[in-house]
Tab-separated table of N, CA and C in Angstrom:
chain	number	residue	atom	x	y	z
A	13	MET	N	105.467	116.782	121.371
A	13	MET	CA	105.175	116.001	120.344
A	13	MET	C	106.613	115.882	119.325
A	14	VAL	N	106.505	114.531	118.472
A	14	VAL	CA	107.825	114.168	117.737
A	14	VAL	C	107.544	115.110	116.312
A	15	GLN	N	108.583	115.861	115.958
A	15	GLN	CA	108.559	116.441	114.524
A	15	GLN	C	109.538	115.575	113.535
A	16	ILE	N	109.049	114.737	112.728
A	16	ILE	CA	109.538	114.134	112.015
A	16	ILE	C	109.744	115.229	110.374
A	17	ARG	N	111.281	115.061	109.918
A	17	ARG	CA	111.157	115.926	108.452
A	17	ARG	C	112.328	115.421	107.838
A	18	ARG	N	112.133	115.257	106.433
A	18	ARG	CA	113.297	114.660	105.266
A	18	ARG	C	114.405	115.620	106.014
A	19	ALA	N	115.596	114.786	106.131
A	19	ALA	CA	116.667	115.344	106.141
A	19	ALA	C	117.664	115.813	104.850
A	20	THR	N	118.286	117.017	105.053
A	20	THR	CA	118.826	117.678	104.099
A	20	THR	C	120.163	117.643	103.850
A	21	PRO	N	121.254	118.412	103.336
A	21	PRO	CA	122.539	118.345	103.184
A	21	PRO	C	122.724	118.991	104.397
A	22	GLY	N	122.331	119.901	105.257
A	22	GLY	CA	122.574	120.630	106.418
A	22	GLY	C	122.828	119.692	107.795
A	23	ASP	N	122.239	118.662	107.250
A	23	ASP	CA	121.945	117.905	108.300
A	23	ASP	C	122.927	116.451	108.356
A	24	LEU	N	123.876	116.619	107.683
A	24	LEU	CA	125.207	115.590	107.324
A	24	LEU	C	125.900	115.147	108.364
A	25	GLU	N	126.612	116.276	108.906
A	25	GLU	CA	127.340	116.260	110.215
A	25	GLU	C	126.676	115.643	111.377
A	26	ARG	N	125.621	115.875	111.568
A	26	ARG	CA	124.643	115.839	112.790
A	26	ARG	C	124.300	114.116	112.321
A	27	LEU	N	124.018	113.701	111.411
A	27	LEU	CA	123.624	112.087	110.666
A	27	LEU	C	124.967	111.300	111.050
A	28	VAL	N	126.169	111.920	110.752
A	28	VAL	CA	127.276	111.285	110.987
A	28	VAL	C	127.528	110.999	112.944
A	29	GLU	N	127.468	112.222	113.323
A	29	GLU	CA	127.452	111.533	114.745
A	29	GLU	C	126.674	110.550	114.897
A	30	LEU	N	125.281	110.661	114.767
A	30	LEU	CA	124.316	109.671	115.417
A	30	LEU	C	124.392	108.336	114.877
A	31	HIS	N	124.876	108.331	113.875
A	31	HIS	CA	125.221	106.613	112.928
A	31	HIS	C	126.320	106.659	113.645
A	32	ALA	N	127.602	107.332	114.230
A	32	ALA	CA	128.820	106.709	115.056
A	32	ALA	C	128.037	106.145	116.335
A	33	THR	N	127.106	106.795	116.845
A	33	THR	CA	126.675	106.261	117.963
A	33	THR	C	125.838	105.087	117.837
A	34	PHE	N	124.872	104.915	116.637
A	34	PHE	CA	124.257	103.831	116.492
A	34	PHE	C	125.255	102.525	116.338
A	35	CYS	N	126.361	102.679	115.508
A	35	CYS	CA	127.732	101.801	115.171
A	35	CYS	C	128.132	101.271	116.499
A	36	ALA	N	128.241	101.907	117.406
A	36	ALA	CA	129.107	101.808	118.812
A	36	ALA	C	128.030	101.055	119.282
A	37	LEU	N	126.750	101.173	119.820
A	37	LEU	CA	125.810	100.312	120.426
A	37	LEU	C	125.339	99.085	119.795
A	38	ASP	N	125.756	99.039	118.380
A	38	ASP	CA	125.654	97.859	117.828
A	38	ASP	C	126.831	97.086	117.257
A	39	SER	N	127.769	97.539	117.854
A	39	SER	CA	129.170	96.867	117.719
A	39	SER	C	129.426	96.773	115.984
A	40	HIS	N	129.251	97.813	115.353
A	40	HIS	CA	129.450	97.597	113.819
A	40	HIS	C	130.652	98.516	113.548
A	41	PRO	N	131.211	98.174	112.920
A	41	PRO	CA	132.682	99.001	112.166
A	41	PRO	C	132.111	100.517	112.243
A	42	PHE	N	132.431	101.754	111.901
A	42	PHE	CA	132.389	103.011	111.854
A	42	PHE	C	133.398	104.038	111.299
A	43	SER	N	133.301	104.493	110.288
A	43	SER	CA	134.113	105.284	109.490
A	43	SER	C	133.166	106.878	109.061
A	44	ALA	N	133.585	107.879	109.629
A	44	ALA	CA	133.194	109.126	109.051
A	44	ALA	C	132.691	109.325	107.295
A	45	GLY	N	134.320	109.058	107.145
A	45	GLY	CA	134.078	108.914	105.338
A	45	GLY	C	133.209	108.426	104.600
A	46	ARG	N	133.237	106.921	105.268
A	46	ARG	CA	132.083	106.255	104.377
A	46	ARG	C	130.876	106.781	104.817
A	47	ALA	N	130.232	107.099	106.129
A	47	ALA	CA	128.970	107.222	106.371
A	47	ALA	C	128.674	108.744	105.619
A	48	ARG	N	129.874	109.506	105.446
A	48	ARG	CA	129.290	110.936	104.766
A	48	ARG	C	129.074	110.600	103.222
A	49	ALA	N	129.696	109.712	102.501
A	49	ALA	CA	129.821	109.536	101.182
A	49	ALA	C	128.422	108.297	101.114
A	50	ALA	N	127.989	107.685	101.978
A	50	ALA	CA	126.795	106.971	101.785
A	50	ALA	C	125.421	108.010	102.161
A	51	PHE	N	125.598	108.796	103.209
A	51	PHE	CA	124.376	109.563	103.387
A	51	PHE	C	124.124	110.371	102.442
A	52	GLY	N	125.253	111.373	101.891
A	52	GLY	CA	125.242	112.432	101.058
A	52	GLY	C	124.111	112.203	99.586
A	53	PRO	N	124.292	111.259	98.751
A	53	PRO	CA	123.476	111.330	98.055
A	53	PRO	C	121.680	111.089	98.608
A	54	LEU	N	121.580	110.488	99.389
A	54	LEU	CA	120.367	110.539	100.246
A	54	LEU	C	119.676	111.822	100.284
A	55	LEU	N	120.372	112.953	100.717
A	55	LEU	CA	120.072	113.870	101.131
A	55	LEU	C	119.670	115.093	100.020
A	56	THR	N	120.180	114.908	98.865
A	56	THR	CA	120.111	115.685	98.036
A	56	THR	C	118.706	115.387	97.052
A	57	ASP	N	118.307	114.119	96.676
A	57	ASP	CA	117.430	114.024	96.255
A	57	ASP	C	116.779	112.380	96.297
A	58	ASP	N	115.687	112.072	96.160
A	58	ASP	CA	115.245	110.703	96.562
A	58	ASP	C	115.357	109.665	95.367
A	59	ARG	N	116.301	109.532	94.823
A	59	ARG	CA	116.859	108.352	93.652
A	59	ARG	C	117.066	107.216	94.306
A	60	HIS	N	117.925	107.459	95.389
A	60	HIS	CA	118.651	106.214	96.021
A	60	HIS	C	117.548	106.060	97.476
A	61	GLY	N	117.254	106.792	97.742
A	61	GLY	CA	116.401	106.384	99.162
A	61	GLY	C	116.203	107.788	99.688
A	62	VAL	N	116.055	107.309	100.826
A	62	VAL	CA	115.545	109.037	101.622
A	62	VAL	C	115.609	108.718	103.434
A	63	VAL	N	116.483	110.101	104.103
A	63	VAL	CA	116.503	109.848	105.263
A	63	VAL	C	115.588	111.042	105.899
A	64	TRP	N	114.752	110.230	107.073
A	64	TRP	CA	113.748	111.110	107.831
A	64	TRP	C	114.901	111.079	109.282
A	65	ILE	N	114.469	112.221	109.586
A	65	ILE	CA	114.918	112.541	111.363
A	65	ILE	C	114.178	113.810	111.856
A	66	ALA	N	114.443	113.395	113.216
A	66	ALA	CA	113.755	113.977	114.322
A	66	ALA	C	115.025	114.722	115.117
A	67	ASP	N	114.792	115.704	115.563
A	67	ASP	CA	115.847	116.707	115.976
A	67	ASP	C	115.561	116.625	117.854
A	68	ARG	N	114.151	116.503	118.135
A	68	ARG	CA	114.229	116.095	119.864
A	68	ARG	C	113.248	115.342	120.073
A	69	PRO	N	113.284	114.065	120.902
A	69	PRO	CA	114.808	113.668	120.785
A	69	PRO	C	115.576	113.316	119.211
A	70	ALA	N	116.986	113.029	119.548
A	70	ALA	CA	117.655	112.900	118.040
A	70	ALA	C	117.364	111.505	117.748
A	71	ALA	N	116.854	111.466	116.470
A	71	ALA	CA	116.434	110.013	115.764
A	71	ALA	C	116.566	110.084	114.385
A	72	TYR	N	116.815	109.040	113.702
A	72	TYR	CA	116.683	109.127	112.366
A	72	TYR	C	116.559	107.435	111.764
A	73	ALA	N	116.217	107.603	110.300
A	73	ALA	CA	115.732	106.655	109.798
A	73	ALA	C	116.110	106.445	108.206
A	74	VAL	N	116.606	105.346	107.905
A	74	VAL	CA	116.970	105.403	106.491
A	74	VAL	C	116.242	104.286	105.519
A	75	LEU	N	115.982	104.925	104.284
A	75	LEU	CA	114.836	104.225	103.458
A	75	LEU	C	115.382	103.983	102.256
A	76	THR	N	115.790	102.782	101.888
A	76	THR	CA	116.335	103.218	100.398
A	76	THR	C	115.679	101.929	99.489
A	77	TRP	N	115.829	102.226	98.256
A	77	TRP	CA	115.021	101.350	97.377
A	77	TRP	C	115.800	100.324	96.769
A	78	GLY	N	114.894	99.479	96.143
A	78	GLY	CA	115.373	98.391	95.526
A	78	GLY	C	114.483	97.782	94.626
A	79	TRP	N	114.857	96.941	94.144
A	79	TRP	CA	113.777	96.259	93.263
A	79	TRP	C	113.893	94.442	93.425
A	80	SER	N	112.508	93.948	93.436
A	80	SER	CA	112.495	92.430	93.496
A	80	SER	C	111.216	91.783	92.669
A	81	ILE	N	111.587	90.781	92.325
A	81	ILE	CA	110.836	89.985	91.265
A	81	ILE	C	110.128	89.246	92.041
A	82	GLU	N	110.337	88.704	92.980
A	82	GLU	CA	109.835	87.949	94.286
A	82	GLU	C	108.621	89.172	95.048
A	83	ALA	N	108.725	90.176	94.898
A	83	ALA	CA	107.764	91.323	95.721
A	83	ALA	C	106.887	91.607	94.152
A	84	GLY	N	107.399	91.746	93.202
A	84	GLY	CA	106.700	92.347	92.344
A	84	GLY	C	106.864	93.690	92.067
A	85	GLY	N	108.150	94.419	91.888
A	85	GLY	CA	108.318	95.640	91.484
A	85	GLY	C	109.325	95.934	93.007
A	86	ALA	N	108.941	97.538	92.649
A	86	ALA	CA	109.699	98.751	93.564
A	86	ALA	C	109.600	98.307	95.171
A	87	GLU	N	110.877	98.000	95.897
A	87	GLU	CA	110.547	97.900	97.231
A	87	GLU	C	111.275	98.843	97.918
A	88	ALA	N	111.593	98.908	99.624
A	88	ALA	CA	112.377	99.385	100.426
A	88	ALA	C	113.104	98.459	101.419
A	89	VAL	N	114.347	99.231	101.743
A	89	VAL	CA	114.869	98.438	102.500
A	89	VAL	C	114.787	99.452	103.553
A	90	LEU	N	114.427	99.223	104.807
A	90	LEU	CA	114.705	100.068	106.307
A	90	LEU	C	116.100	99.660	106.460
A	91	ASP	N	117.034	100.348	105.882
A	91	ASP	CA	118.181	100.168	106.719
A	91	ASP	C	118.785	100.509	107.677
A	92	GLU	N	118.403	101.518	108.275
A	92	GLU	CA	118.991	101.812	109.637
A	92	GLU	C	117.881	102.807	110.296
A	93	ILE	N	117.512	102.324	111.660
A	93	ILE	CA	116.934	103.373	112.080
A	93	ILE	C	117.489	103.541	113.484
A	94	TYR	N	117.626	104.686	114.148
A	94	TYR	CA	118.183	105.086	115.807
A	94	TYR	C	117.611	106.251	116.158
A	95	VAL	N	117.096	105.902	117.726
A	95	VAL	CA	116.370	106.602	118.427
A	95	VAL	C	117.531	107.176	119.498
A	96	SER	N	117.608	108.096	120.112
A	96	SER	CA	118.926	108.254	121.078
A	96	SER	C	118.133	107.925	122.119
A	97	GLU	N	116.680	108.199	122.432
A	97	GLU	CA	116.380	108.221	123.665
A	97	GLU	C	115.036	107.411	123.840
A	98	ARG	N	115.311	105.716	124.163
A	98	ARG	CA	114.575	104.642	123.625
A	98	ARG	C	113.492	104.868	124.780
A	99	GLY	N	112.128	104.254	124.841
A	99	GLY	CA	110.943	104.021	125.856
A	99	GLY	C	110.202	105.112	125.771
A	100	VAL	N	110.405	106.037	124.806
A	100	VAL	CA	109.574	107.309	124.827
A	100	VAL	C	108.633	107.824	123.700
A	101	GLY	N	108.729	106.765	122.745
A	101	GLY	CA	107.673	106.710	121.527
A	101	GLY	C	108.245	107.084	120.566
A	102	VAL	N	109.263	107.570	120.260
A	102	VAL	CA	109.905	108.526	119.311
A	102	VAL	C	110.257	107.459	118.398
A	103	GLY	N	110.764	105.935	118.445
A	103	GLY	CA	110.598	105.127	117.348
A	103	GLY	C	109.826	104.453	116.524
A	104	ALA	N	108.448	104.953	117.581
A	104	ALA	CA	106.996	104.419	117.284
A	104	ALA	C	106.539	105.232	116.095
A	105	VAL	N	106.895	106.388	116.294
A	105	VAL	CA	106.188	107.436	115.241
A	105	VAL	C	107.400	107.717	114.312
A	106	LEU	N	108.232	107.275	114.379
A	106	LEU	CA	109.371	107.302	113.113
A	106	LEU	C	109.232	106.077	112.244
A	107	ILE	N	109.022	104.852	112.601
A	107	ILE	CA	108.721	103.395	111.911
A	107	ILE	C	107.495	103.553	111.330
A	108	GLU	N	106.093	104.009	112.200
A	108	GLU	CA	104.761	104.546	111.278
A	108	GLU	C	105.080	105.800	110.268
A	109	HIS	N	106.016	106.595	110.396
A	109	HIS	CA	105.999	107.704	109.121
A	109	HIS	C	106.992	106.691	108.223
A	110	VAL	N	107.590	106.222	108.533
A	110	VAL	CA	108.550	105.480	107.179
A	110	VAL	C	107.799	104.518	106.510
A	111	VAL	N	107.106	103.770	107.362
A	111	VAL	CA	106.257	102.879	106.747
A	111	VAL	C	105.074	103.483	105.828
A	112	ALA	N	104.253	104.642	105.985
A	112	ALA	CA	103.391	105.315	105.486
A	112	ALA	C	104.470	106.305	104.634
A	113	ASP	N	105.512	106.482	104.061
A	113	ASP	CA	106.171	106.997	103.186
A	113	ASP	C	106.320	105.944	102.252
A	114	ALA	N	106.435	104.721	102.705
A	114	ALA	CA	106.970	103.666	101.608
A	114	ALA	C	105.435	103.112	100.872
A	115	GLU	N	104.351	103.483	101.711
A	115	GLU	CA	102.993	103.364	100.897
A	115	GLU	C	102.588	104.514	100.316
A	116	ARG	N	103.111	105.194	100.412
A	116	ARG	CA	102.504	106.769	99.454
A	116	ARG	C	103.295	106.243	98.094
A	117	ARG	N	104.527	105.692	98.547
A	117	ARG	CA	105.228	105.851	97.084
A	117	ARG	C	105.030	104.574	96.448
A	118	GLY	N	103.774	103.932	96.639
A	118	GLY	CA	103.607	102.667	96.022
A	118	GLY	C	104.400	101.086	96.158
A	119	LEU	N	105.331	101.497	97.007
A	119	LEU	CA	106.494	100.284	97.173
A	119	LEU	C	105.534	99.093	97.347
A	120	ALA	N	106.127	97.451	96.576
A	120	ALA	CA	105.844	96.543	97.095
A	120	ALA	C	105.322	95.872	98.222
A	121	ARG	N	106.861	96.561	98.761
A	121	ARG	CA	106.961	95.787	100.042
A	121	ARG	C	108.233	96.900	100.797
A	122	THR	N	108.249	96.547	102.171
A	122	THR	CA	109.599	97.376	103.062
A	122	THR	C	109.996	96.129	103.640
A	123	PHE	N	111.447	95.961	103.656
A	123	PHE	CA	112.018	94.907	104.609
A	123	PHE	C	112.923	95.465	105.392
A	124	LEU	N	113.540	94.954	106.453
A	124	LEU	CA	114.563	94.907	107.076
A	124	LEU	C	115.642	93.852	107.710
A	125	GLU	N	116.530	93.688	108.506
A	125	GLU	CA	117.480	93.020	108.611
A	125	GLU	C	117.649	93.401	110.062
A	126	THR	N	117.560	92.446	111.304
A	126	THR	CA	118.027	92.467	112.506
A	126	THR	C	119.112	91.761	112.889
A	127	GLU	N	119.751	91.808	113.780
A	127	GLU	CA	120.756	90.578	114.649
A	127	GLU	C	119.871	89.643	114.983
A	128	LEU	N	120.260	88.322	115.175
A	128	LEU	CA	118.825	87.342	115.565
A	128	LEU	C	119.147	87.170	116.987
A	129	HIS	N	120.010	87.814	117.522
A	129	HIS	CA	120.334	87.867	119.054
A	129	HIS	C	119.520	89.248	119.217
A	130	ASN	N	119.008	89.770	118.862
A	130	ASN	CA	118.445	91.454	119.270
A	130	ASN	C	116.915	91.244	119.378
A	131	GLU	N	116.640	90.465	120.602
A	131	GLU	CA	115.085	90.285	120.505
A	131	GLU	C	114.669	91.874	121.286
A	132	ARG	N	115.167	92.747	121.475
A	132	ARG	CA	114.186	93.575	121.631
A	132	ARG	C	113.919	94.434	120.437
A	133	VAL	N	114.573	94.866	119.842
A	133	VAL	CA	114.510	94.955	118.672
A	133	VAL	C	113.309	94.652	117.621
A	134	ARG	N	113.570	92.932	117.826
A	134	ARG	CA	112.678	92.268	116.591
A	134	ARG	C	111.341	92.348	117.384
A	135	GLY	N	111.064	92.474	118.772
A	135	GLY	CA	109.851	92.802	119.245
A	135	GLY	C	109.108	93.996	119.001
A	136	PHE	N	109.782	95.154	118.546
A	136	PHE	CA	109.901	96.166	118.076
A	136	PHE	C	109.010	96.205	116.935
A	137	TYR	N	109.900	95.756	116.068
A	137	TYR	CA	109.457	95.682	114.647
A	137	TYR	C	107.789	94.691	114.613
A	138	ALA	N	108.021	93.692	115.032
A	138	ALA	CA	106.776	92.515	115.178
A	138	ALA	C	105.772	93.788	115.540
A	139	ARG	N	105.827	94.689	116.718
A	139	ARG	CA	104.387	95.147	117.124
A	139	ARG	C	104.051	96.223	116.036
A	140	HIS	N	104.990	96.755	115.154
A	140	HIS	CA	104.887	97.406	113.922
A	140	HIS	C	104.520	96.849	112.613
A	141	GLY	N	104.183	95.376	112.822
A	141	GLY	CA	103.809	94.796	111.496
A	141	GLY	C	104.332	93.825	110.878
A	142	PHE	N	106.157	94.064	111.109
A	142	PHE	CA	107.234	93.312	110.580
A	142	PHE	C	107.031	91.747	111.168
A	143	GLU	N	107.238	90.994	110.233
A	143	GLU	CA	107.151	89.561	110.574
A	143	GLU	C	108.853	88.738	110.242
A	144	ALA	N	109.317	87.908	111.056
A	144	ALA	CA	110.209	87.374	110.728
A	144	ALA	C	110.227	86.509	109.516
């Protein structure tokens, strides 16, 4: 059973490592310093967002806050989700946890962006209720 918990400052270096792998897989530029600066505030309180983490298999999701007139108020951005072992259900458990967290917080909507060519990921999100 996958155990998901809120990431803490003690998880920072592990998150930076996982983010480096995420960036390499998705061909995004990576900077350890930039990653530390971005993760840091999310690990101390939930003013800007929250990071959820699973230790085995390693996975994380970053949910950040925004505001939208169009949505009618507070919204969340699923900024990043990474699962080290695909196809074993960890991603499904993680995204269900993230969506439930956003609902508990009373957010008007949760949205995300994907690369247009990434059909596998787009299919994953569609199976979990996200629409293009």
